[in-house]
PDB file of C-alpha atoms in Angstrom:
ATOM      1  CA  UNK S  18       0.057  -0.195  -0.208  1.00 43.00           C
ATOM      2  CA  UNK S  19       1.194   3.320  -0.626  1.00 42.00           C
ATOM      3  CA  UNK S  20       1.101   6.365   1.930  1.00 43.00           C
ATOM      4  CA  UNK S  21       2.008  10.138   0.585  1.00 40.00           C
ATOM      5  CA  UNK S  22       2.062  13.277   2.331  1.00 37.00           C
ATOM      6  CA  UNK S  23       3.895  14.223   5.692  1.00 37.00           C
ATOM      7  CA  UNK S  24       4.664  12.471   8.158  1.00 37.00           C
ATOM      8  CA  UNK S  25       0.970  11.876   9.345  1.00 38.00           C
ATOM      9  CA  UNK S  26      -0.757  11.660   6.059  1.00 37.00           C
ATOM     10  CA  UNK S  27      -2.522   8.230   5.014  1.00 38.00           C
ATOM     11  CA  UNK S  28      -4.160   6.873   1.997  1.00 40.00           C
ATOM     12  CA  UNK S  29      -4.775   3.269   0.666  1.00 38.00           C
ATOM     13  CA  UNK S  30      -3.944   2.519  -2.935  1.00 42.00           C
ATOM     14  CA  UNK S  31      -2.878  -0.525  -5.005  1.00 46.00           C
ATOM     15  CA  UNK S  32       0.855   0.341  -4.903  1.00 52.00           C
ATOM     16  CA  UNK S  33       3.387   0.109  -1.961  1.00 58.00           C
ATOM     17  CA  UNK S  34       2.624   2.779   0.729  1.00 54.00           C
ATOM     18  CA  UNK S  35       4.791   5.910   0.454  1.00 54.00           C
ATOM     19  CA  UNK S  36       5.687   8.361   3.077  1.00 51.00           C
ATOM     20  CA  UNK S  37       7.630  11.808   2.590  1.00 52.00           C
ATOM     21  CA  UNK S  38       9.929  13.199   4.898  1.00 48.00           C
ATOM     22  CA  UNK S  39      11.845  15.950   3.580  1.00 44.00           C
ATOM     23  CA  UNK S  40      14.831  16.734   6.161  1.00 42.00           C
ATOM     24  CA  UNK S  41      17.362  19.487   5.716  1.00 40.00           C
ATOM     25  CA  UNK S  42      20.243  20.913   8.017  1.00 41.00           C
ATOM     26  CA  UNK S  43      24.107  20.611   8.576  1.00 39.00           C
ATOM     27  CA  UNK S  44      25.615  17.274   8.546  1.00 39.00           C
ATOM     28  CA  UNK S  45      26.243  15.888  12.204  1.00 39.00           C
ATOM     29  CA  UNK S  46      30.000  15.980  12.911  1.00 39.00           C
ATOM     30  CA  UNK S  47      31.351  12.510  13.352  1.00 39.00           C
ATOM     31  CA  UNK S  48      32.909  11.970  16.703  1.00 40.00           C
ATOM     32  CA  UNK S  49      36.933  11.206  16.942  1.00 43.00           C
ATOM     33  CA  UNK S  50      39.735  11.985  18.883  1.00 44.00           C
ATOM     34  CA  UNK S  51      41.352  15.756  19.303  1.00 39.00           C
ATOM     35  CA  UNK S  52      44.386  14.333  17.013  1.00 41.00           C
ATOM     36  CA  UNK S  53      41.768  13.018  14.491  1.00 43.00           C
ATOM     37  CA  UNK S  54      39.711  16.394  14.307  1.00 42.00           C
ATOM     38  CA  UNK S  55      43.077  18.345  14.318  1.00 40.00           C
ATOM     39  CA  UNK S  56      44.162  16.182  11.230  1.00 42.00           C
ATOM     40  CA  UNK S  57      40.747  16.843   9.581  1.00 42.00           C
ATOM     41  CA  UNK S  58      40.537  20.493  10.191  1.00 44.00           C
ATOM     42  CA  UNK S  59      44.205  20.644   8.787  1.00 40.00           C
ATOM     43  CA  UNK S  60      43.198  18.780   5.736  1.00 42.00           C
ATOM     44  CA  UNK S  61      39.958  20.914   5.008  1.00 40.00           C
ATOM     45  CA  UNK S  62      42.379  23.883   5.000  1.00 40.00           C
ATOM     46  CA  UNK S  63      44.849  22.315   2.342  1.00 36.00           C
ATOM     47  CA  UNK S  64      41.627  21.340   0.260  1.00 38.00           C
ATOM     48  CA  UNK S  65      40.215  24.821   0.468  1.00 36.00           C
ATOM     49  CA  UNK S  66      39.904  26.661  -2.932  1.00 34.00           C
ATOM     50  CA  UNK S  67      40.292  23.571  -5.028  1.00 35.00           C
ATOM     51  CA  UNK S  68      36.699  23.319  -5.847  1.00 35.00           C
ATOM     52  CA  UNK S  69      37.206  20.208  -8.054  1.00 35.00           C
ATOM     53  CA  UNK S  70      34.863  17.797  -6.113  1.00 43.00           C
ATOM     54  CA  UNK S  71      32.991  20.212  -3.536  1.00 42.00           C
ATOM     55  CA  UNK S  72      32.061  23.526  -4.336  1.00 37.00           C
ATOM     56  CA  UNK S  73      31.116  25.837  -1.467  1.00 37.00           C
ATOM     57  CA  UNK S  74      31.715  23.226   0.749  1.00 43.00           C
ATOM     58  CA  UNK S  75      29.231  20.606  -0.475  1.00 43.00           C
ATOM     59  CA  UNK S  76      29.650  18.165  -3.083  1.00 54.00           C
ATOM     60  CA  UNK S  77      29.553  19.149  -6.804  1.00 54.00           C
ATOM     61  CA  UNK S  78      28.097  16.983  -9.418  1.00 76.00           C
ATOM     62  CA  UNK S  79      24.555  15.475 -10.731  1.00 88.00           C
ATOM     63  CA  UNK S  80      21.843  14.697  -8.329  1.00 92.00           C
ATOM     64  CA  UNK S  81      21.018  10.908  -8.271  1.00 93.00           C
ATOM     65  CA  UNK S  82      18.379   8.865  -7.401  1.00 96.00           C
ATOM     66  CA  UNK S  83      18.896   5.955  -4.815  1.00 96.00           C
ATOM     67  CA  UNK S  84      16.827   3.252  -3.669  1.00 97.00           C
ATOM     68  CA  UNK S  85      17.394   1.601  -0.382  1.00 97.00           C
ATOM     69  CA  UNK S  86      15.836  -1.891   0.227  1.00 97.00           C
ATOM     70  CA  UNK S  87      15.571  -3.058   3.751  1.00 95.00           C
ATOM     71  CA  UNK S  88      16.453  -1.478   6.902  1.00 95.00           C
ATOM     72  CA  UNK S  89      18.795  -2.486   9.703  1.00 93.00           C
ATOM     73  CA  UNK S  90      21.176  -0.886  12.305  1.00 92.00           C
ATOM     74  CA  UNK S  91      23.653   0.322   9.748  1.00 92.00           C
ATOM     75  CA  UNK S  92      21.141   2.051   7.435  1.00 95.00           C
ATOM     76  CA  UNK S  93      21.348   5.363   9.493  1.00 95.00           C
ATOM     77  CA  UNK S  94      24.914   5.542   9.020  1.00 92.00           C
ATOM     78  CA  UNK S  95      24.698   5.006   5.265  1.00 94.00           C
ATOM     79  CA  UNK S  96      22.100   7.670   4.806  1.00 96.00           C
ATOM     80  CA  UNK S  97      24.686  10.107   6.810  1.00 94.00           C
ATOM     81  CA  UNK S  98      27.636   8.662   4.025  1.00 90.00           C
ATOM     82  CA  UNK S  99      25.253   9.358   1.020  1.00 93.00           C
ATOM     83  CA  UNK S 100      24.382  12.737   2.122  1.00 93.00           C
ATOM     84  CA  UNK S 101      28.005  13.356   2.481  1.00 88.00           C
ATOM     85  CA  UNK S 102      29.077  12.141  -0.902  1.00 85.00           C
ATOM     86  CA  UNK S 103      25.981  13.073  -2.744  1.00 90.00           C
ATOM     87  CA  UNK S 104      25.528  16.298  -4.891  1.00 91.00           C
ATOM     88  CA  UNK S 105      22.935  18.812  -3.663  1.00 93.00           C
ATOM     89  CA  UNK S 106      19.458  17.755  -4.821  1.00 94.00           C
ATOM     90  CA  UNK S 107      19.562  14.186  -4.838  1.00 96.00           C
ATOM     91  CA  UNK S 108      17.209  11.745  -3.444  1.00 97.00           C
ATOM     92  CA  UNK S 109      16.772   8.515  -1.585  1.00 97.00           C
ATOM     93  CA  UNK S 110      13.833   6.352  -1.316  1.00 97.00           C
ATOM     94  CA  UNK S 111      13.716   3.553   1.301  1.00 98.00           C
ATOM     95  CA  UNK S 112      11.589   0.583   0.743  1.00 97.00           C
ATOM     96  CA  UNK S 113      10.655  -2.371   3.623  1.00 96.00           C
ATOM     97  CA  UNK S 114       7.916  -3.985   5.076  1.00 94.00           C
ATOM     98  CA  UNK S 115       8.031  -1.719   8.559  1.00 94.00           C
ATOM     99  CA  UNK S 116       7.288   2.047   7.827  1.00 95.00           C
ATOM    100  CA  UNK S 117       7.629   2.894  11.300  1.00 95.00           C
ATOM    101  CA  UNK S 118      11.424   1.531  11.472  1.00 95.00           C
ATOM    102  CA  UNK S 119      12.289   3.344   8.285  1.00 96.00           C
ATOM    103  CA  UNK S 120      11.179   6.666   9.855  1.00 96.00           C
ATOM    104  CA  UNK S 121      13.024   5.942  12.707  1.00 96.00           C
ATOM    105  CA  UNK S 122      16.299   5.054  10.560  1.00 96.00           C
ATOM    106  CA  UNK S 123      15.846   8.450   8.965  1.00 96.00           C
ATOM    107  CA  UNK S 124      15.683  10.312  11.872  1.00 96.00           C
ATOM    108  CA  UNK S 125      18.488   8.910  13.428  1.00 96.00           C
ATOM    109  CA  UNK S 126      20.570   9.857  10.643  1.00 95.00           C
ATOM    110  CA  UNK S 127      19.664  13.283  11.530  1.00 94.00           C
ATOM    111  CA  UNK S 128      19.220  16.213   9.051  1.00 90.00           C
ATOM    112  CA  UNK S 129      20.095  15.956   5.408  1.00 93.00           C
ATOM    113  CA  UNK S 130      21.901  18.946   3.772  1.00 93.00           C
ATOM    114  CA  UNK S 131      22.066  17.320   0.152  1.00 94.00           C
ATOM    115  CA  UNK S 132      19.668  14.702   0.244  1.00 94.00           C
ATOM    116  CA  UNK S 133      15.487  14.378   0.375  1.00 96.00           C
ATOM    117  CA  UNK S 134      14.316  11.165   1.975  1.00 97.00           C
ATOM    118  CA  UNK S 135      11.230   9.242   1.610  1.00 96.00           C
ATOM    119  CA  UNK S 136       9.847   5.712   2.377  1.00 97.00           C
ATOM    120  CA  UNK S 137       7.670   3.236   0.466  1.00 97.00           C
ATOM    121  CA  UNK S 138       6.037   0.156   2.630  1.00 96.00           C
ATOM    122  CA  UNK S 139       6.273  -3.040   0.535  1.00 95.00           C
ATOM    123  CA  UNK S 140       7.986  -6.460   0.768  1.00 94.00           C
ATOM    124  CA  UNK S 141      11.044  -6.147  -1.052  1.00 93.00           C
ATOM    125  CA  UNK S 142      10.871 -10.104  -2.035  1.00 93.00           C
ATOM    126  CA  UNK S 143       7.587  -9.600  -4.001  1.00 94.00           C
ATOM    127  CA  UNK S 144       8.210  -9.050  -7.433  1.00 93.00           C
ATOM    128  CA  UNK S 145       4.953  -6.888  -7.952  1.00 94.00           C
ATOM    129  CA  UNK S 146       6.228  -4.104  -5.388  1.00 95.00           C
ATOM    130  CA  UNK S 147       9.639  -4.049  -6.902  1.00 95.00           C
ATOM    131  CA  UNK S 148       7.697  -3.291 -10.282  1.00 95.00           C
ATOM    132  CA  UNK S 149       5.605  -0.717  -8.584  1.00 95.00           C
ATOM    133  CA  UNK S 150       8.339   1.555  -7.285  1.00 95.00           C
ATOM    134  CA  UNK S 151      10.116   1.498 -10.818  1.00 95.00           C
ATOM    135  CA  UNK S 152      13.703   0.379 -10.036  1.00 95.00           C
ATOM    136  CA  UNK S 153      15.033   1.143 -13.635  1.00 94.00           C
ATOM    137  CA  UNK S 154      14.084   4.559 -12.630  1.00 95.00           C
ATOM    138  CA  UNK S 155      16.790   4.942 -10.071  1.00 96.00           C
ATOM    139  CA  UNK S 156      20.656   5.405 -10.580  1.00 93.00           C
ATOM    140  CA  UNK S 157      21.627   3.150  -7.550  1.00 93.00           C
ATOM    141  CA  UNK S 158      19.999   0.220  -5.274  1.00 95.00           C
ATOM    142  CA  UNK S 159      21.432  -0.865  -2.036  1.00 94.00           C
ATOM    143  CA  UNK S 160      20.047  -4.077  -0.472  1.00 94.00           C
ATOM    144  CA  UNK S 161      20.569  -4.217   3.276  1.00 92.00           C
ATOM    145  CA  UNK S 162      20.466  -7.326   5.121  1.00 90.00           C
ATOM    146  CA  UNK S 163      17.617  -8.508   7.895  1.00 91.00           C
ATOM    147  CA  UNK S 164      19.306  -8.532  10.906  1.00 87.00           C
ATOM    148  CA  UNK S 165      16.354  -9.786  12.828  1.00 89.00           C
ATOM    149  CA  UNK S 166      16.853 -13.316  10.879  1.00 88.00           C
ATOM    150  CA  UNK S 167      19.193 -15.934  10.993  1.00 89.00           C
ATOM    151  CA  UNK S 168      22.126 -15.129   8.500  1.00 85.00           C
ATOM    152  CA  UNK S 169      21.015 -17.865   5.681  1.00 87.00           C
ATOM    153  CA  UNK S 170      17.432 -17.135   5.849  1.00 90.00           C
ATOM    154  CA  UNK S 171      18.361 -13.340   5.434  1.00 89.00           C
ATOM    155  CA  UNK S 172      20.821 -14.040   2.719  1.00 87.00           C
ATOM    156  CA  UNK S 173      18.023 -16.265   1.057  1.00 88.00           C
ATOM    157  CA  UNK S 174      15.716 -13.295   1.119  1.00 91.00           C
ATOM    158  CA  UNK S 175      18.152 -10.837  -0.194  1.00 89.00           C
ATOM    159  CA  UNK S 176      19.211 -13.524  -3.057  1.00 88.00           C
ATOM    160  CA  UNK S 177      15.333 -13.186  -4.301  1.00 89.00           C
ATOM    161  CA  UNK S 178      15.041  -9.514  -4.429  1.00 91.00           C
ATOM    162  CA  UNK S 179      18.500  -9.314  -5.992  1.00 89.00           C
ATOM    163  CA  UNK S 180      17.271 -11.517  -8.896  1.00 89.00           C
ATOM    164  CA  UNK S 181      14.099  -9.673  -9.330  1.00 92.00           C
ATOM    165  CA  UNK S 182      16.235  -6.537  -9.449  1.00 91.00           C
ATOM    166  CA  UNK S 183      18.398  -8.052 -12.351  1.00 87.00           C
ATOM    167  CA  UNK S 184      15.501  -9.090 -14.126  1.00 89.00           C
ATOM    168  CA  UNK S 185      13.549  -5.669 -13.847  1.00 92.00           C
ATOM    169  CA  UNK S 186      16.660  -3.701 -14.956  1.00 89.00           C
ATOM    170  CA  UNK S 187      17.672  -5.907 -17.749  1.00 87.00           C
ATOM    171  CA  UNK S 188      13.922  -6.177 -19.255  1.00 89.00           C
ATOM    172  CA  UNK S 189      14.579  -2.107 -19.112  1.00 88.00           C
ATOM    173  CA  UNK S 190      17.505  -2.383 -20.507  1.00 86.00           C
ATOM    174  CA  UNK S 191      18.982   0.143 -17.934  1.00 84.00           C
ATOM    175  CA  UNK S 192      22.226  -0.316 -16.127  1.00 83.00           C
ATOM    176  CA  UNK S 193      21.393   0.264 -12.241  1.00 87.00           C
ATOM    177  CA  UNK S 194      24.470  -0.304 -10.017  1.00 87.00           C
ATOM    178  CA  UNK S 195      23.146  -2.501  -7.592  1.00 88.00           C
ATOM    179  CA  UNK S 196      25.095  -3.105  -4.082  1.00 87.00           C
ATOM    180  CA  UNK S 197      24.167  -5.612  -1.407  1.00 86.00           C
ATOM    181  CA  UNK S 198      24.925  -6.801   1.908  1.00 87.00           C
ATOM    182  CA  UNK S 199      25.189 -10.534   2.821  1.00 80.00           C
ATOM    183  CA  UNK S 200      25.839 -11.675   6.118  1.00 79.00           C
ATOM    184  CA  UNK S 201      27.293 -14.977   5.324  1.00 75.00           C
ATOM    185  CA  UNK S 202      30.435 -14.898   3.413  1.00 70.00           C
ATOM    186  CA  UNK S 203      29.559 -18.214   2.196  1.00 67.00           C
ATOM    187  CA  UNK S 204      26.971 -16.942  -0.069  1.00 64.00           C
ATOM    188  CA  UNK S 205      29.117 -14.361  -1.785  1.00 63.00           C
ATOM    189  CA  UNK S 206      29.375 -16.578  -4.464  1.00 64.00           C
ATOM    190  CA  UNK S 207      25.487 -17.396  -4.953  1.00 61.00           C
ATOM    191  CA  UNK S 208      25.088 -13.468  -5.294  1.00 60.00           C
ATOM    192  CA  UNK S 209      26.985 -13.176  -8.005  1.00 63.00           C
ATOM    193  CA  UNK S 210      24.622 -15.446 -10.217  1.00 56.00           C
ATOM    194  CA  UNK S 211      22.286 -12.006  -9.883  1.00 56.00           C
ATOM    195  CA  UNK S 212      25.282  -9.950 -11.810  1.00 59.00           C
ATOM    196  CA  UNK S 213      25.357  -7.474  -8.801  1.00 56.00           C
ATOM    197  CA  UNK S 214      28.161  -5.064  -8.780  1.00 59.00           C
ATOM    198  CA  UNK S 215      29.031  -5.103  -5.254  1.00 59.00           C
ATOM    199  CA  UNK S 216      28.336  -7.807  -2.364  1.00 58.00           C
ATOM    200  CA  UNK S 217      29.254  -6.742   0.788  1.00 62.00           C
ATOM    201  CA  UNK S 218      30.011  -8.558   4.143  1.00 55.00           C
ATOM    202  CA  UNK S 219      29.916  -6.260   6.662  1.00 59.00           C
ATOM    203  CA  UNK S 220      31.387  -8.031   9.620  1.00 62.00           C
ATOM    204  CA  UNK S 221      33.998  -9.369   7.519  1.00 60.00           C
ATOM    205  CA  UNK S 222      35.138  -6.244   6.646  1.00 65.00           C
ATOM    206  CA  UNK S 223      35.316  -4.855  10.004  1.00 66.00           C
ATOM    207  CA  UNK S 224      36.987  -7.650  11.240  1.00 67.00           C
ATOM    208  CA  UNK S 225      39.580  -7.037   8.456  1.00 70.00           C
ATOM    209  CA  UNK S 226      39.846  -3.644   9.136  1.00 73.00           C
ATOM    210  CA  UNK S 227      40.211  -4.291  12.899  1.00 76.00           C
ATOM    211  CA  UNK S 228      43.033  -6.850  12.476  1.00 79.00           C
ATOM    212  CA  UNK S 229      44.979  -4.432  10.186  1.00 80.00           C
ATOM    213  CA  UNK S 230      44.804  -1.760  12.763  1.00 82.00           C
ATOM    214  CA  UNK S 231      45.977  -3.941  15.866  1.00 82.00           C
ATOM    215  CA  UNK S 232      48.989  -4.673  13.528  1.00 82.00           C
ATOM    216  CA  UNK S 233      49.401  -1.030  12.755  1.00 84.00           C
ATOM    217  CA  UNK S 234      47.540   1.631  14.752  1.00 84.00           C
ATOM    218  CA  UNK S 235      48.519   4.290  12.172  1.00 83.00           C
ATOM    219  CA  UNK S 236      46.072   2.832   9.644  1.00 81.00           C
ATOM    220  CA  UNK S 237      43.555   4.043  11.460  1.00 82.00           C
ATOM    221  CA  UNK S 238      43.995   7.457  10.016  1.00 80.00           C
ATOM    222  CA  UNK S 239      44.439   6.179   6.596  1.00 77.00           C
ATOM    223  CA  UNK S 240      41.090   4.315   6.793  1.00 77.00           C
ATOM    224  CA  UNK S 241      39.573   7.328   8.206  1.00 77.00           C
ATOM    225  CA  UNK S 242      40.456   9.503   5.136  1.00 71.00           C
ATOM    226  CA  UNK S 243      39.593   6.759   2.555  1.00 73.00           C
ATOM    227  CA  UNK S 244      35.726   6.482   4.188  1.00 69.00           C
ATOM    228  CA  UNK S 245      35.179  10.093   4.632  1.00 69.00           C
ATOM    229  CA  UNK S 246      33.633  12.403   2.130  1.00 62.00           C
ATOM    230  CA  UNK S 247      36.848  14.635   2.617  1.00 66.00           C
ATOM    231  CA  UNK S 248      40.280  13.440   1.016  1.00 66.00           C
ATOM    232  CA  UNK S 249      41.028  10.553  -1.280  1.00 72.00           C
ATOM    233  CA  UNK S 250      38.565   7.834  -2.352  1.00 77.00           C
ATOM    234  CA  UNK S 251      39.087   4.827  -4.286  1.00 81.00           C
ATOM    235  CA  UNK S 252      37.622   5.012  -7.744  1.00 84.00           C
ATOM    236  CA  UNK S 253      37.094   2.716 -10.703  1.00 86.00           C
ATOM    237  CA  UNK S 254      37.721   4.744 -13.695  1.00 89.00           C
ATOM    238  CA  UNK S 255      37.889   3.968 -17.416  1.00 90.00           C
ATOM    239  CA  UNK S 256      41.349   2.745 -18.360  1.00 90.00           C
ATOM    240  CA  UNK S 257      40.942   4.600 -21.652  1.00 90.00           C
ATOM    241  CA  UNK S 258      40.881   7.765 -19.854  1.00 89.00           C
ATOM    242  CA  UNK S 259      44.533   7.169 -19.320  1.00 93.00           C
ATOM    243  CA  UNK S 260      45.642   5.470 -22.639  1.00 91.00           C
ATOM    244  CA  UNK S 261      44.663   4.564 -25.786  1.00 87.00           C
ATOM    245  CA  UNK S 262      42.558   1.447 -25.583  1.00 86.00           C
ATOM    246  CA  UNK S 263      43.170  -1.427 -27.864  1.00 84.00           C
ATOM    247  CA  UNK S 264      47.105  -2.447 -27.170  1.00 85.00           C
ATOM    248  CA  UNK S 265      48.340  -3.881 -24.280  1.00 89.00           C
ATOM    249  CA  UNK S 266      49.999  -1.597 -21.444  1.00 92.00           C
ATOM    250  CA  UNK S 267      52.268  -2.107 -18.493  1.00 94.00           C
ATOM    251  CA  UNK S 268      51.203  -1.013 -15.236  1.00 94.00           C
ATOM    252  CA  UNK S 269      54.310   1.056 -15.148  1.00 95.00           C
ATOM    253  CA  UNK S 270      52.520   3.149 -17.665  1.00 95.00           C
ATOM    254  CA  UNK S 271      49.278   3.076 -16.167  1.00 95.00           C
ATOM    255  CA  UNK S 272      50.698   4.441 -12.800  1.00 95.00           C
ATOM    256  CA  UNK S 273      52.508   7.396 -14.686  1.00 95.00           C
ATOM    257  CA  UNK S 274      49.359   8.172 -16.697  1.00 94.00           C
ATOM    258  CA  UNK S 275      47.712   8.428 -13.477  1.00 94.00           C
ATOM    259  CA  UNK S 276      50.249  10.365 -11.472  1.00 94.00           C
ATOM    260  CA  UNK S 277      50.053  13.096 -14.334  1.00 94.00           C
ATOM    261  CA  UNK S 278      46.279  13.647 -13.211  1.00 92.00           C
ATOM    262  CA  UNK S 279      47.306  13.903  -9.742  1.00 90.00           C
ATOM    263  CA  UNK S 280      45.942  10.290  -8.780  1.00 91.00           C
ATOM    264  CA  UNK S 281      48.122   7.147  -7.553  1.00 91.00           C
ATOM    265  CA  UNK S 282      46.821   4.032  -9.602  1.00 93.00           C
ATOM    266  CA  UNK S 283      46.667   0.936  -7.171  1.00 90.00           C
ATOM    267  CA  UNK S 284      45.116  -1.937  -9.581  1.00 92.00           C
ATOM    268  CA  UNK S 285      43.073  -2.755 -12.370  1.00 93.00           C
ATOM    269  CA  UNK S 286      40.009  -4.444 -13.528  1.00 90.00           C
ATOM    270  CA  UNK S 287      39.767  -6.929 -16.179  1.00 88.00           C
ATOM    271  CA  UNK S 288      36.548  -6.683 -17.556  1.00 85.00           C
ATOM    272  CA  UNK S 289      36.779  -9.700 -19.291  1.00 84.00           C
ATOM    273  CA  UNK S 290      36.998 -11.283 -16.248  1.00 82.00           C
ATOM    274  CA  UNK S 291      34.349  -9.485 -14.050  1.00 76.00           C
ATOM    275  CA  UNK S 292      31.802 -12.229 -13.403  1.00 71.00           C
ATOM    276  CA  UNK S 293      34.836 -15.111 -12.865  1.00 73.00           C
ATOM    277  CA  UNK S 294      34.860 -15.733  -9.054  1.00 68.00           C
ATOM    278  CA  UNK S 295      38.235 -17.789  -9.743  1.00 75.00           C
ATOM    279  CA  UNK S 296      39.947 -14.534 -11.019  1.00 78.00           C
ATOM    280  CA  UNK S 297      38.886 -12.252  -8.370  1.00 75.00           C
ATOM    281  CA  UNK S 298      36.174 -10.997 -10.977  1.00 73.00           C
ATOM    282  CA  UNK S 299      39.210  -9.348 -12.786  1.00 83.00           C
ATOM    283  CA  UNK S 300      40.628  -7.037  -9.935  1.00 86.00           C
ATOM    284  CA  UNK S 301      44.091  -7.173  -9.350  1.00 89.00           C
ATOM    285  CA  UNK S 302      45.459  -5.020  -6.558  1.00 88.00           C
ATOM    286  CA  UNK S 303      49.164  -3.714  -6.627  1.00 90.00           C
ATOM    287  CA  UNK S 304      50.280  -5.715  -9.843  1.00 92.00           C
ATOM    288  CA  UNK S 305      54.003  -5.910 -10.678  1.00 93.00           C
ATOM    289  CA  UNK S 306      55.068  -2.716 -12.738  1.00 92.00           C
ATOM    290  CA  UNK S 307      55.738  -5.120 -15.781  1.00 93.00           C
ATOM    291  CA  UNK S 308      52.468  -6.719 -15.641  1.00 92.00           C
ATOM    292  CA  UNK S 309      50.417  -6.194 -18.833  1.00 91.00           C
ATOM    293  CA  UNK S 310      46.803  -5.416 -19.230  1.00 90.00           C
ATOM    294  CA  UNK S 311      44.597  -5.282 -22.148  1.00 86.00           C
ATOM    295  CA  UNK S 312      43.190  -1.986 -21.814  1.00 86.00           C
ATOM    296  CA  UNK S 313      40.078  -2.577 -23.684  1.00 84.00           C
ATOM    297  CA  UNK S 314      37.193   0.225 -23.577  1.00 80.00           C
ATOM    298  CA  UNK S 315      35.488  -1.741 -20.537  1.00 85.00           C
ATOM    299  CA  UNK S 316      38.508  -2.185 -18.467  1.00 89.00           C
ATOM    300  CA  UNK S 317      38.702  -0.016 -15.145  1.00 91.00           C
ATOM    301  CA  UNK S 318      41.776   1.286 -13.393  1.00 93.00           C
ATOM    302  CA  UNK S 319      41.896   1.502  -9.669  1.00 91.00           C
ATOM    303  CA  UNK S 320      42.819   4.649  -8.313  1.00 92.00           C
ATOM    304  CA  UNK S 321      42.959   6.582  -5.273  1.00 87.00           C
ATOM    305  CA  UNK S 322      41.802  10.551  -5.885  1.00 84.00           C
ATOM    306  CA  UNK S 323      40.200  13.346  -4.250  1.00 78.00           C
ATOM    307  CA  UNK S 324      37.882  13.748  -7.511  1.00 66.00           C
TER     308      UNK S 324
END
């Protein structure tokens, strides 16, 4: 059922219920130590005036539409990060079976400076629900796992949703980037059958980060920069942006080309192996400088960059 209007407006139709709740304001400051705050402030001063990625203190770019399917305890932080990275005027819609839970997640995220938010009440595993929300009209879709279920059951529901999403986008001949959470690492390979763009096993990522930080505490600052809206981020960019496609090139050549743009090349993605789990889906991080890559029109260079 669909719900239109403000926080208390209700109406019944044949489509999932939708509830709009636009929230604007300043982004809440994230907690951190004095050293982190000082470092962030210094970084902001160094980047002032560059205007390459952020204009007037807000992200530059084209407004995007994103659909978040499912709600859990990580939804509010995801919304805050989307607000930090999104261009003004962007929109995020939450879809789930419990409207009040979605509303609470939006409230915990705080006021949004760049996003408008709304909710649609419906069952994510139901194809008719996904058809009604017009999935191909979005630029990005994020599927969140249900923390209230045991991992195998939650992942099974996620897989059903992913299969519906891929069928709907393929039918519309529209590429929508889809990122999905999985609770069990063993189900990652199953998710690849749906041709999802990225599968995230949240607990595994946290465990790996903690393991690295325990070995080298200075890595905490590196991760903080990589995962914040300020500073450098990891990008997958067309290899053809750096070299002429069609002929094999060495990684050393790609590193030099990226350096000329003020970026750091850290890896490569071979599009021909993008669906091959045995080949790490075509991703090679820190390959030898002498390694040769085909550099087709679909290959990507993995770089650290601020824009």
